[in-house]
Amino acid sequence: MSNYRMAEANSRIIPLEDKIFGISQKAKEMAAREGADKVVNATIGSLLDDNGKLVVLSSVVEVLKNLTPVDYADYAPIAGTPDFLKAIKKAIFGSYVPKGYTEALATPGGTGAIRNTIQNYSKRGDQVLTSDWYWSPYSTIAQEIERTITTYTLFDDAGNFNAASFESKVKELLSKQDGLVIILNTPAHNPTGYSFTLDDWQKIIAIVKDAVGEKKITLLVDVAYLDFAGDEEEYRKFFPLLDDLPANILVVIAASMSKTCTMYGMRCGAMICLTPDKEIADEFKTVCAFSCRGTWSNCNRAAMAALANIYADEALLAKVKEERRQYSEMLVRRGKTFAKSAEETGLKIVPFDAGFFATVPCENAEQVGLELQKEGIFTVPIGKGIRVSIASISEERCRMLPPAILRAIKKVNG
Ligand code: PLP
C-alpha cells in the first residue's frame, strides 16, 4: 500500500530529493558563504572549464543562432526529421558502415532511448541487466515502466571485466524470462570511467550468442560519453564486432547529444538499431515510434536541425570536431592526472579509462562523503564508493583530491 495522500507509488521507490542535486546545493551554499576557492564541487555531470563555467561549444552555438524560425517553432515528425536521422547515424558510427539494417528514431536525450528500449524489448515485471556500478537513472527509468534493474559484478579481483559473473547472470535471467535487455554503458562508463576493451566485447558477444538459444536478447549500448573518451576512431572500433549477430540478438545504440554537442538542456538524442533482419528493423521503427507518440510525442526540432546542418557542411563539421577535440583532451588530461595522483597516493580507484567520472571504492561511503565535505570537497556517495566528477574540476584539483579522499577514508574507516 502506498503512503501517499493522493499519489500512487505503483511499486516505485521515490526519494524525497534528488541526491546529487542536494549535495551540489550544499556545495553552492558553502561557496557563497566561504568563497568559491574553498569549495571543490565534484558532483556535477556536465563539463565545466577550469573556472567552473559550463563548456558550451561555440561552433554549435553559431549553428543554433543561424536556425530559421520554423526550425525552432514547428513540430518535428514523431520519429525525428529525416536529415537528423541520417546525421545522427554518421555522428555515432563515424567511418564504420554497419553490414546489417539500421533504423533510427529521435529521442529526448539518451534517456529517452533507454526508456523506449526497456519498454519495447522487455515485459512488465522483467529484470533488466546492467553492471553493479551503474548510472542510477537506469533504475528510475525501469521502475517507471514496471521493470527492475539487476546487476552482475563488473570487475573480478584483478580489476578485469568479470565475464564469469556476466555469463552466470545472463543465463540465470534467461532461464526465468523470455527475453533480456542488457545495458552496456561504454566507453567512459558512468560512474567508473571504464571502457570495455575489444577483448571484453568479444567475451560479451560470445556469451550472449551462446546463451540466447531460442530466446531474445537486446544489447542496449549506451554511448553517452563516446565523444569524450579520446580518439574518435579508436573508441568506435567495437562497432564492427556487433555485426554478424543472429536475428534474436538486437543491438540498440542509445545516442545522446547532451555531451557530444554540449546541448544538455535541448534534450536531443536517438535510438539506433542494428540487426541482420529487415523485418526486425521495420518493427523497431514501428513500436518505438508508438512509444514516442505515447510519451513525449516528438522531440526538439531546433536541436535536430542543428545536427543536420553540421553534418551537411564539411567545414562546419570539422570546426565542431576540432573544438570538441580540445575539450575532450582537457578532460582526458584531468582523468589521467586524477588516476596518477591516486596511484602515487596509494588510493585504490575502480579501473578507470576516461570520461566524466571516476569512482573510489570504500566502506561507509556516506560518512566518507560527509567527512570530505568538512574540507569543502563535495562528491557523490554511491553505495560501494564515492563518485568524483572529473568533468567539473580543474586538473590541479584532480591532483589534490586523491590525498584528501584517502585521508577521509582513513578517518572514517581507520
Ligand atoms: N547514460 C549515462 C550513463 C549518462 O550519464 C547520461 C547523462 O548523464 C545519459 C545516458 C543520458 O543523458 P541525456 O538524456 O541527457 O542524453
Short mmCIF file of C-alpha atoms and ligand atoms in Angstrom, two decimals:
data_model
loop_
_atom_site.label_atom_id
_atom_site.label_comp_id
_atom_site.label_asym_id
_atom_site.label_seq_id
_atom_site.Cartn_x
_atom_site.Cartn_y
_atom_site.Cartn_z
CA MET A 1 0.00 0.00 0.00
CA SER A 2 1.21 3.50 -0.78
CA ASN A 3 1.97 6.07 1.93
CA TYR A 4 0.98 8.90 -0.36
CA ARG A 5 -2.06 11.08 0.29
CA MET A 6 -3.18 11.29 -3.31
CA ALA A 7 -0.39 9.74 -5.40
CA GLU A 8 0.13 6.07 -6.15
CA ALA A 9 3.59 4.57 -5.70
CA ASN A 10 2.98 1.86 -8.29
CA SER A 11 5.88 -0.21 -6.90
CA ARG A 12 8.33 2.66 -7.32
CA ILE A 13 10.72 3.73 -4.56
CA ILE A 14 10.65 7.51 -4.79
CA PRO A 15 13.17 9.53 -2.76
CA LEU A 16 12.10 12.90 -1.42
CA GLU A 17 15.01 14.71 -3.00
CA ASP A 18 17.40 14.08 -5.87
CA LYS A 19 20.58 13.12 -4.06
CA ILE A 20 23.11 14.70 -6.44
CA PHE A 21 21.14 17.92 -6.61
CA GLY A 22 21.04 18.05 -2.80
CA ILE A 23 24.82 17.66 -2.39
CA SER A 24 25.54 20.11 -5.18
CA GLN A 25 23.25 22.61 -3.47
CA LYS A 26 25.28 22.25 -0.25
CA ALA A 27 28.45 22.93 -2.25
CA LYS A 28 26.94 26.08 -3.73
CA GLU A 29 25.83 27.31 -0.30
CA MET A 30 29.32 26.78 1.11
CA ALA A 31 30.87 28.59 -1.87
CA ALA A 32 28.53 31.55 -1.29
CA ARG A 33 29.40 31.58 2.44
CA GLU A 34 33.13 30.96 2.37
CA GLY A 35 34.26 31.72 -1.18
CA ALA A 36 34.44 29.57 -4.33
CA ASP A 37 38.17 28.85 -3.80
CA LYS A 38 37.31 26.95 -0.60
CA VAL A 39 34.99 24.51 -2.38
CA VAL A 40 35.55 21.61 -4.79
CA ASN A 41 32.21 20.67 -6.33
CA ALA A 42 32.91 17.27 -7.88
CA THR A 43 29.24 16.31 -8.15
CA ILE A 44 28.25 17.92 -11.44
CA GLY A 45 27.66 15.75 -14.53
CA SER A 46 28.46 18.44 -17.10
CA LEU A 47 31.80 19.53 -18.47
CA LEU A 48 32.99 22.73 -16.80
CA ASP A 49 36.10 24.73 -17.65
CA ASP A 50 38.83 25.37 -15.09
CA ASN A 51 36.90 28.39 -13.80
CA GLY A 52 33.79 26.36 -13.13
CA LYS A 53 31.86 27.66 -16.16
CA LEU A 54 29.80 25.30 -18.32
CA VAL A 55 31.66 24.42 -21.54
CA VAL A 56 29.41 25.26 -24.49
CA LEU A 57 30.82 24.57 -27.96
CA SER A 58 30.84 27.98 -29.64
CA SER A 59 30.69 26.35 -33.07
CA VAL A 60 27.39 24.70 -32.09
CA VAL A 61 26.06 27.96 -30.66
CA GLU A 62 26.77 29.63 -34.01
CA VAL A 63 24.75 26.96 -35.80
CA LEU A 64 21.87 27.38 -33.37
CA LYS A 65 21.86 31.14 -33.91
CA ASN A 66 21.53 30.63 -37.65
CA LEU A 67 18.46 28.40 -37.49
CA THR A 68 15.21 29.61 -39.03
CA PRO A 69 12.06 30.45 -37.02
CA VAL A 70 10.46 27.30 -38.47
CA ASP A 71 13.35 25.21 -37.13
CA TYR A 72 12.53 26.47 -33.65
CA ALA A 73 8.78 26.58 -33.82
CA ASP A 74 7.46 23.77 -35.95
CA TYR A 75 6.65 20.26 -34.77
CA ALA A 76 9.09 17.59 -35.84
CA PRO A 77 7.92 14.24 -37.23
CA ILE A 78 7.30 11.73 -34.40
CA ALA A 79 10.40 9.68 -35.21
CA GLY A 80 12.59 12.71 -35.97
CA THR A 81 13.42 14.67 -39.12
CA PRO A 82 14.95 12.57 -41.94
CA ASP A 83 18.05 14.81 -42.12
CA PHE A 84 18.66 14.42 -38.40
CA LEU A 85 18.29 10.65 -38.56
CA LYS A 86 20.90 10.49 -41.32
CA ALA A 87 23.22 12.83 -39.42
CA ILE A 88 22.95 11.03 -36.08
CA LYS A 89 23.93 7.70 -37.68
CA LYS A 90 27.03 9.36 -39.13
CA ALA A 91 27.77 11.06 -35.81
CA ILE A 92 27.62 7.80 -33.90
CA PHE A 93 29.15 5.32 -36.33
CA GLY A 94 31.87 7.59 -37.76
CA SER A 95 33.68 5.73 -40.52
CA TYR A 96 32.06 2.39 -39.65
CA VAL A 97 29.37 1.24 -42.09
CA PRO A 98 27.10 -1.37 -40.48
CA LYS A 99 26.58 -4.54 -42.50
CA GLY A 100 23.03 -5.12 -41.26
CA TYR A 101 19.88 -3.00 -41.18
CA THR A 102 19.81 0.15 -39.12
CA GLU A 103 16.82 2.29 -38.23
CA ALA A 104 16.86 5.37 -36.03
CA LEU A 105 14.40 7.49 -34.06
CA ALA A 106 14.93 10.78 -32.30
CA THR A 107 14.55 10.68 -28.52
CA PRO A 108 14.83 13.31 -25.79
CA GLY A 109 18.47 12.58 -24.95
CA GLY A 110 19.93 9.16 -24.34
CA THR A 111 17.39 8.90 -21.52
CA GLY A 112 14.53 8.58 -23.99
CA ALA A 113 16.37 5.88 -25.94
CA ILE A 114 16.94 3.88 -22.76
CA ARG A 115 13.29 4.25 -21.79
CA ASN A 116 11.93 3.19 -25.17
CA THR A 117 14.27 0.20 -25.39
CA ILE A 118 13.26 -1.13 -21.99
CA GLN A 119 9.60 -0.51 -22.78
CA ASN A 120 9.63 -2.31 -26.12
CA TYR A 121 12.11 -5.12 -25.55
CA SER A 122 11.18 -6.37 -22.09
CA LYS A 123 7.90 -7.28 -20.42
CA ARG A 124 6.30 -5.71 -17.36
CA GLY A 125 7.86 -7.30 -14.28
CA ASP A 126 11.08 -8.30 -16.11
CA GLN A 127 14.53 -7.70 -14.74
CA VAL A 128 16.93 -5.65 -16.87
CA LEU A 129 20.63 -6.44 -16.52
CA THR A 130 23.47 -3.98 -16.05
CA SER A 131 26.75 -3.85 -14.08
CA ASP A 132 26.91 -3.39 -10.29
CA TRP A 133 28.35 0.10 -10.79
CA TYR A 134 25.70 1.91 -12.81
CA TRP A 135 24.05 5.25 -13.55
CA SER A 136 21.16 5.35 -11.07
CA PRO A 137 18.53 6.72 -13.51
CA TYR A 138 18.56 3.27 -15.17
CA SER A 139 16.67 2.10 -12.11
CA THR A 140 14.34 5.11 -12.16
CA ILE A 141 13.52 4.54 -15.82
CA ALA A 142 12.96 0.81 -15.28
CA GLN A 143 10.71 1.41 -12.25
CA GLU A 144 8.65 3.96 -14.13
CA ILE A 145 7.61 1.24 -16.55
CA GLU A 146 7.30 -1.54 -14.00
CA ARG A 147 10.61 -3.30 -14.53
CA THR A 148 13.58 -3.55 -12.19
CA ILE A 149 17.34 -3.45 -12.59
CA THR A 150 19.52 -6.37 -11.55
CA THR A 151 23.29 -6.46 -11.76
CA TYR A 152 26.35 -8.56 -12.48
CA THR A 153 29.75 -7.81 -10.95
CA LEU A 154 31.66 -5.64 -13.43
CA PHE A 155 35.18 -6.42 -12.21
CA ASP A 156 36.94 -9.50 -10.92
CA ASP A 157 39.51 -9.35 -8.12
CA ALA A 158 42.26 -8.47 -10.59
CA GLY A 159 40.26 -5.49 -11.87
CA ASN A 160 39.40 -7.10 -15.21
CA PHE A 161 35.96 -7.44 -16.81
CA ASN A 162 34.20 -10.19 -14.88
CA ALA A 163 32.97 -12.32 -17.79
CA ALA A 164 32.03 -15.19 -15.46
CA SER A 165 29.65 -13.01 -13.45
CA PHE A 166 28.17 -11.58 -16.64
CA GLU A 167 27.64 -15.05 -18.08
CA SER A 168 26.03 -16.52 -14.99
CA LYS A 169 23.61 -13.57 -14.68
CA VAL A 170 22.64 -13.71 -18.36
CA LYS A 171 21.94 -17.44 -18.10
CA GLU A 172 20.06 -17.13 -14.83
CA LEU A 173 17.78 -14.41 -16.19
CA LEU A 174 17.15 -16.19 -19.47
CA SER A 175 16.08 -19.26 -17.53
CA LYS A 176 13.28 -17.16 -15.98
CA GLN A 177 12.37 -14.67 -18.74
CA ASP A 178 11.54 -14.94 -22.44
CA GLY A 179 13.93 -12.15 -23.23
CA LEU A 180 16.58 -9.97 -21.67
CA VAL A 181 17.60 -6.35 -22.07
CA ILE A 182 21.25 -5.81 -21.15
CA ILE A 183 22.53 -2.26 -20.68
CA LEU A 184 26.21 -1.76 -21.51
CA ASN A 185 27.48 1.76 -20.88
CA THR A 186 30.76 2.23 -22.69
CA PRO A 187 33.14 3.88 -23.44
CA ALA A 188 33.91 6.04 -20.41
CA HIS A 189 31.30 4.40 -18.21
CA ASN A 190 29.40 6.43 -15.66
CA PRO A 191 30.34 6.22 -12.77
CA THR A 192 33.68 4.36 -13.11
CA GLY A 193 35.22 5.74 -16.31
CA TYR A 194 35.86 2.17 -17.53
CA SER A 195 35.71 1.39 -21.26
CA PHE A 196 35.17 -2.15 -22.48
CA THR A 197 38.25 -3.34 -24.36
CA LEU A 198 37.84 -5.21 -27.66
CA ASP A 199 38.69 -8.34 -25.73
CA ASP A 200 35.85 -7.63 -23.25
CA TRP A 201 33.50 -7.08 -26.18
CA GLN A 202 34.48 -10.38 -27.75
CA LYS A 203 33.70 -12.13 -24.48
CA ILE A 204 30.34 -10.37 -24.16
CA ILE A 205 29.37 -11.31 -27.70
CA ALA A 206 30.43 -14.94 -27.29
CA ILE A 207 28.43 -15.19 -24.04
CA VAL A 208 25.21 -13.72 -25.40
CA LYS A 209 25.43 -15.80 -28.57
CA ASP A 210 25.91 -18.92 -26.51
CA ALA A 211 23.17 -18.08 -24.00
CA VAL A 212 20.39 -16.83 -26.26
CA GLY A 213 19.09 -20.16 -27.61
CA GLU A 214 15.53 -19.66 -28.84
CA LYS A 215 15.06 -16.64 -26.58
CA LYS A 216 15.68 -12.92 -27.24
CA ILE A 217 18.43 -10.59 -26.09
CA THR A 218 18.62 -6.84 -26.62
CA LEU A 219 22.04 -5.28 -26.15
CA LEU A 220 21.38 -1.66 -25.24
CA VAL A 221 24.68 0.12 -25.78
CA ASP A 222 24.63 3.46 -24.01
CA VAL A 223 27.31 5.57 -25.69
CA ALA A 224 26.53 8.87 -23.94
CA TYR A 225 30.26 9.59 -23.46
CA LEU A 226 31.51 8.30 -26.85
CA ASP A 227 32.93 11.65 -27.93
CA PHE A 228 34.69 12.42 -24.67
CA ALA A 229 36.69 9.22 -24.21
CA GLY A 230 39.61 10.01 -26.53
CA ASP A 231 40.47 9.30 -30.17
CA GLU A 232 37.23 9.10 -32.14
CA GLU A 233 38.32 6.22 -34.40
CA GLU A 234 39.86 4.21 -31.59
CA TYR A 235 36.74 4.35 -29.42
CA ARG A 236 34.49 3.28 -32.30
CA LYS A 237 36.45 0.11 -33.04
CA PHE A 238 33.95 -2.06 -31.19
CA PHE A 239 31.13 -1.36 -33.65
CA PRO A 240 32.20 -3.92 -36.29
CA LEU A 241 32.09 -6.60 -33.57
CA LEU A 242 28.33 -6.03 -33.41
CA ASP A 243 27.87 -7.18 -37.00
CA ASP A 244 27.08 -10.84 -37.56
CA LEU A 245 24.87 -11.35 -34.54
CA PRO A 246 21.86 -13.65 -35.00
CA ALA A 247 18.46 -12.06 -35.56
CA ASN A 248 17.32 -12.79 -31.99
CA ILE A 249 20.10 -10.58 -30.59
CA LEU A 250 19.15 -6.99 -31.29
CA VAL A 251 21.58 -4.14 -30.78
CA VAL A 252 20.17 -0.74 -29.83
CA ILE A 253 22.52 2.20 -29.52
CA ALA A 254 21.41 4.95 -27.13
CA ALA A 255 22.88 8.17 -28.52
CA SER A 256 23.00 11.47 -26.67
CA MET A 257 23.69 14.95 -27.98
CA SER A 258 23.89 16.29 -24.43
CA LYS A 259 27.64 15.88 -24.12
CA THR A 260 28.56 15.40 -27.80
CA CYS A 261 27.17 18.79 -28.80
CA THR A 262 27.01 20.40 -25.32
CA MET A 263 23.22 20.54 -25.71
CA TYR A 264 22.26 19.01 -22.37
CA GLY A 265 19.13 21.13 -21.97
CA MET A 266 17.92 20.85 -25.55
CA ARG A 267 17.02 17.21 -24.93
CA CYS A 268 18.12 15.53 -28.10
CA GLY A 269 19.37 12.03 -28.76
CA ALA A 270 18.45 8.94 -30.69
CA MET A 271 17.97 5.22 -30.58
CA ILE A 272 19.54 3.30 -33.45
CA CYS A 273 19.05 -0.42 -34.04
CA LEU A 274 21.43 -2.85 -35.72
CA THR A 275 20.04 -6.15 -36.95
CA PRO A 276 20.60 -8.63 -39.77
CA ASP A 277 16.82 -8.83 -40.31
CA LYS A 278 14.91 -6.13 -42.17
CA GLU A 279 11.59 -7.06 -40.62
CA ILE A 280 13.04 -6.61 -37.13
CA ALA A 281 14.39 -3.19 -38.12
CA ASP A 282 10.99 -2.15 -39.50
CA GLU A 283 9.27 -3.42 -36.38
CA PHE A 284 11.76 -1.42 -34.25
CA LYS A 285 10.71 1.74 -36.05
CA THR A 286 7.00 1.00 -35.67
CA VAL A 287 6.97 0.05 -31.99
CA CYS A 288 9.38 2.74 -30.87
CA ALA A 289 7.51 5.45 -32.81
CA PHE A 290 4.37 4.33 -30.96
CA SER A 291 6.21 4.82 -27.66
CA CYS A 292 7.39 8.28 -28.74
CA ARG A 293 3.82 9.25 -29.55
CA GLY A 294 2.60 7.98 -26.20
CA THR A 295 5.24 9.74 -24.07
CA TRP A 296 6.89 12.92 -25.36
CA SER A 297 5.24 12.91 -28.80
CA ASN A 298 8.07 14.50 -30.77
CA CYS A 299 11.47 15.93 -29.94
CA ASN A 300 13.17 19.31 -30.12
CA ARG A 301 13.25 20.29 -33.79
CA ALA A 302 15.87 23.03 -33.36
CA ALA A 303 18.39 20.60 -31.88
CA MET A 304 17.75 18.17 -34.73
CA ALA A 305 18.15 20.91 -37.32
CA ALA A 306 21.45 21.95 -35.72
CA LEU A 307 22.95 18.46 -36.01
CA ALA A 308 21.62 18.04 -39.56
CA ASN A 309 23.15 21.39 -40.58
CA ILE A 310 26.50 20.50 -39.03
CA TYR A 311 26.64 17.21 -40.95
CA ALA A 312 25.57 18.91 -44.19
CA ASP A 313 28.62 21.18 -44.15
CA GLU A 314 32.08 19.61 -44.02
CA ALA A 315 33.84 22.78 -42.89
CA LEU A 316 31.35 23.28 -40.09
CA LEU A 317 31.66 19.68 -39.00
CA ALA A 318 35.44 19.99 -38.93
CA LYS A 319 35.11 23.11 -36.77
CA VAL A 320 32.79 21.40 -34.28
CA LYS A 321 35.02 18.33 -34.10
CA GLU A 322 38.14 20.43 -33.58
CA GLU A 323 36.58 22.44 -30.78
CA ARG A 324 35.27 19.28 -29.13
CA ARG A 325 38.66 17.58 -29.50
CA GLN A 326 40.30 20.33 -27.46
CA TYR A 327 37.82 19.97 -24.62
CA SER A 328 37.93 16.20 -24.81
CA GLU A 329 41.72 16.37 -24.45
CA MET A 330 41.33 18.65 -21.43
CA LEU A 331 39.04 16.05 -19.86
CA VAL A 332 41.38 13.17 -20.69
CA ARG A 333 44.27 15.10 -19.08
CA ARG A 334 42.21 15.63 -15.93
CA GLY A 335 41.36 11.93 -15.77
CA LYS A 336 44.99 10.88 -16.22
CA THR A 337 46.06 13.34 -13.54
CA PHE A 338 43.47 12.00 -11.10
CA ALA A 339 44.44 8.36 -11.77
CA LYS A 340 48.17 9.14 -11.47
CA SER A 341 47.71 11.07 -8.24
CA ALA A 342 45.60 8.20 -6.83
CA GLU A 343 48.34 5.73 -7.71
CA GLU A 344 51.06 7.88 -6.15
CA THR A 345 48.94 8.41 -3.04
CA GLY A 346 48.10 4.71 -2.69
CA LEU A 347 44.38 5.39 -3.16
CA LYS A 348 42.60 2.49 -4.82
CA ILE A 349 40.19 3.54 -7.56
CA VAL A 350 37.81 1.45 -9.65
CA PRO A 351 39.50 0.63 -13.02
CA PHE A 352 39.38 3.89 -14.94
CA ASP A 353 39.96 4.70 -18.57
CA ALA A 354 38.36 8.05 -19.43
CA GLY A 355 35.29 10.18 -19.17
CA PHE A 356 33.37 12.48 -16.87
CA PHE A 357 33.67 10.41 -13.68
CA ALA A 358 35.95 8.22 -11.60
CA THR A 359 34.95 6.14 -8.59
CA VAL A 360 36.76 5.38 -5.37
CA PRO A 361 35.59 2.15 -3.73
CA CYS A 362 35.22 2.40 0.05
CA GLU A 363 33.25 1.22 3.04
CA ASN A 364 30.84 3.67 4.66
CA ALA A 365 30.71 5.88 1.58
CA GLU A 366 28.07 8.19 3.06
CA GLN A 367 30.28 9.01 6.05
CA VAL A 368 33.36 9.40 3.85
CA GLY A 369 31.36 11.83 1.72
CA LEU A 370 30.40 13.85 4.80
CA GLU A 371 33.99 13.84 6.06
CA LEU A 372 35.14 15.25 2.71
CA GLN A 373 32.51 17.95 2.91
CA LYS A 374 34.22 19.24 6.08
CA GLU A 375 37.20 20.04 3.82
CA GLY A 376 34.92 21.67 1.24
CA ILE A 377 35.05 18.65 -1.11
CA PHE A 378 31.69 17.53 -2.46
CA THR A 379 31.39 14.11 -4.12
CA VAL A 380 28.53 11.66 -4.60
CA PRO A 381 28.40 8.57 -2.34
CA ILE A 382 27.03 5.69 -4.44
CA GLY A 383 26.73 2.70 -2.14
CA LYS A 384 30.04 0.91 -2.53
CA GLY A 385 32.10 4.02 -3.11
CA ILE A 386 32.18 7.68 -3.94
CA ARG A 387 31.84 9.16 -7.40
CA VAL A 388 34.10 12.05 -8.35
CA SER A 389 33.17 14.25 -11.29
CA ILE A 390 36.40 14.93 -13.12
CA ALA A 391 34.41 16.86 -15.69
CA SER A 392 33.61 19.62 -13.24
CA ILE A 393 37.00 20.25 -11.61
CA SER A 394 40.36 21.55 -12.85
CA GLU A 395 43.44 19.41 -13.45
CA GLU A 396 45.03 20.93 -10.36
CA ARG A 397 42.09 19.82 -8.24
CA CYS A 398 42.22 16.37 -9.84
CA ARG A 399 45.78 16.19 -8.47
CA MET A 400 44.90 17.32 -4.93
CA LEU A 401 41.75 15.23 -4.48
CA PRO A 402 43.18 11.69 -4.05
CA PRO A 403 45.23 12.53 -0.92
CA ALA A 404 42.20 14.27 0.60
CA ILE A 405 39.96 11.29 -0.20
CA LEU A 406 42.47 8.87 1.31
CA ARG A 407 42.63 10.99 4.48
CA ALA A 408 38.83 10.96 4.76
CA ILE A 409 38.62 7.19 4.21
CA LYS A 410 41.27 6.59 6.88
CA LYS A 411 39.49 8.89 9.30
CA VAL A 412 36.16 7.14 8.83
CA ASN A 413 37.27 3.53 8.40
CA GLY A 414 40.51 3.56 10.38
N1 PLP B 1 23.67 7.47 -19.94
C1 PLP B 1 24.51 7.86 -19.00
C2 PLP B 1 25.40 6.85 -18.39
C3 PLP B 1 24.54 9.18 -18.57
O1 PLP B 1 25.39 9.54 -17.62
C4 PLP B 1 23.67 10.12 -19.17
C5 PLP B 1 23.66 11.50 -18.71
O2 PLP B 1 24.19 11.89 -17.73
C6 PLP B 1 22.81 9.64 -20.17
C7 PLP B 1 22.83 8.32 -20.52
C8 PLP B 1 21.79 10.44 -20.90
O3 PLP B 1 21.78 11.75 -20.83
P1 PLP B 1 20.79 12.58 -21.74
O4 PLP B 1 19.42 12.06 -21.53
O5 PLP B 1 20.97 13.97 -21.29
O6 PLP B 1 21.23 12.37 -23.16
#
